[in-house]
């Protein structure tokens, strides 16, 4: 098994300051990055879909279950990030514990996770934009705001088939240009937007709390329809799997390790701090939203917050909040693109992908060629794939990544017990095992179509590894010398 030692990974980064990412991020920026990516489409869009289709008002329990699994995984991420403060996140951790093949699998899985996660947010951004403009009697052609797999009913009753979601693709392009300019500038823009998003959530909770209709909570867990995963406890768990991807934020914090000033101290703060903050906000937000409107009203809506606000006397605030959501979504897309390109950078640096992906911009010191490729790939997803499909694909990818990180802690505690650990996961092996079990449980409740898409994606990755990565792996070449 071809594995990298932790010392070797750190040495590679230290070899050349010229080729290294610029260290410019502190704990505050890391927490903002985590919140920026976590506080997005999952809260403002997927929450409504999960409540309407799977869990009903009990979607708040789904968030608690998802957060529990994330809490175990976050502790494992924090230990790894403090030990191996380099770009690559779970990919790099797997390389040090399970070997190159597993590292490639998890890296390829993270490509899926970030790409479709970014596309999910871009699609939701487009839906909120359409709703916002319509209130000012500006109507974008439905054909150019929907994927080819979606239809819309116009005011005259005409059914229109989508061609391309153009706004979703355009916002991906715009955020790519920001990311190429560098992590520090991106972090400043992200921090400003995060403050705005948190403000929106707090205003929604504060104003909506007094107008909750208790009748909307009955039944709190709707009776199962007879189909597995549709309401009842199986629905609560399926909804937990669907919303799980919103907690991807702390993976993005770990992926920024090589751009962190003091990674041993700052990374655990960023990872755990962003998770705690978002979990509290998610629980309160979901409770208020399903209390204001009946969960059935959120079906097929990409803008459930607007529906909930209409149930209060503050409907005039709807447009201001939707505008804030639109601005907030841009930070999610921005952080997703930044983390994804750092993943490609790490994989390319090991020779498993072409060198172009680890080539840095001469001025901005960012992997700009990766950004350009990802812009095209994610833009196509956002333009042509429906929201519910990309959301489920992101969740199962996230679950697999978290599962392997938890497993990696168990392995490394056995194989390298004396390694320096600035942050240590408590109660090992209990915490990593619980993380693995929770992730497996939520994966088991995902629809079979989502599993099929994951298997196909991993099969494509395996082919690429066998045809290119295995032959060009720098680690393998060093062993064969």
Short mmCIF file of N, CA and C in Angstrom, two decimals, residues 25 128 131 161 179 181 235 251 335 410 450:
data_model
loop_
_atom_site.label_atom_id
_atom_site.label_comp_id
_atom_site.label_asym_id
_atom_site.label_seq_id
_atom_site.Cartn_x
_atom_site.Cartn_y
_atom_site.Cartn_z
N UNK A 25 -4.81 33.53 6.29
CA UNK A 25 -6.08 33.37 6.99
C UNK A 25 -5.87 33.11 8.48
N UNK A 128 -34.40 32.28 -6.45
CA UNK A 128 -34.70 33.47 -5.65
C UNK A 128 -34.61 34.74 -6.51
N UNK A 131 -37.85 35.15 -8.40
CA UNK A 131 -38.92 35.62 -7.51
C UNK A 131 -38.74 37.09 -7.15
N UNK A 161 -41.30 24.29 -21.03
CA UNK A 161 -40.18 23.40 -20.70
C UNK A 161 -38.88 24.21 -20.64
N UNK A 179 -12.57 34.41 -6.93
CA UNK A 179 -11.69 33.41 -6.30
C UNK A 179 -10.30 33.44 -6.91
N UNK A 181 -8.59 35.80 -7.81
CA UNK A 181 -7.80 36.93 -7.31
C UNK A 181 -7.13 36.65 -5.96
N UNK A 235 -38.62 8.88 7.08
CA UNK A 235 -38.57 10.16 6.39
C UNK A 235 -37.68 11.16 7.12
N UNK A 251 -15.39 21.22 6.18
CA UNK A 251 -14.45 20.58 5.25
C UNK A 251 -13.72 21.65 4.45
N UNK A 335 -16.94 30.23 -1.60
CA UNK A 335 -16.15 29.33 -0.75
C UNK A 335 -16.09 27.94 -1.35
N UNK A 410 -9.14 6.37 13.53
CA UNK A 410 -8.95 5.07 14.16
C UNK A 410 -7.66 4.41 13.68
N UNK A 450 -29.73 7.96 -5.92
CA UNK A 450 -28.56 8.72 -5.45
C UNK A 450 -27.36 7.80 -5.30
#
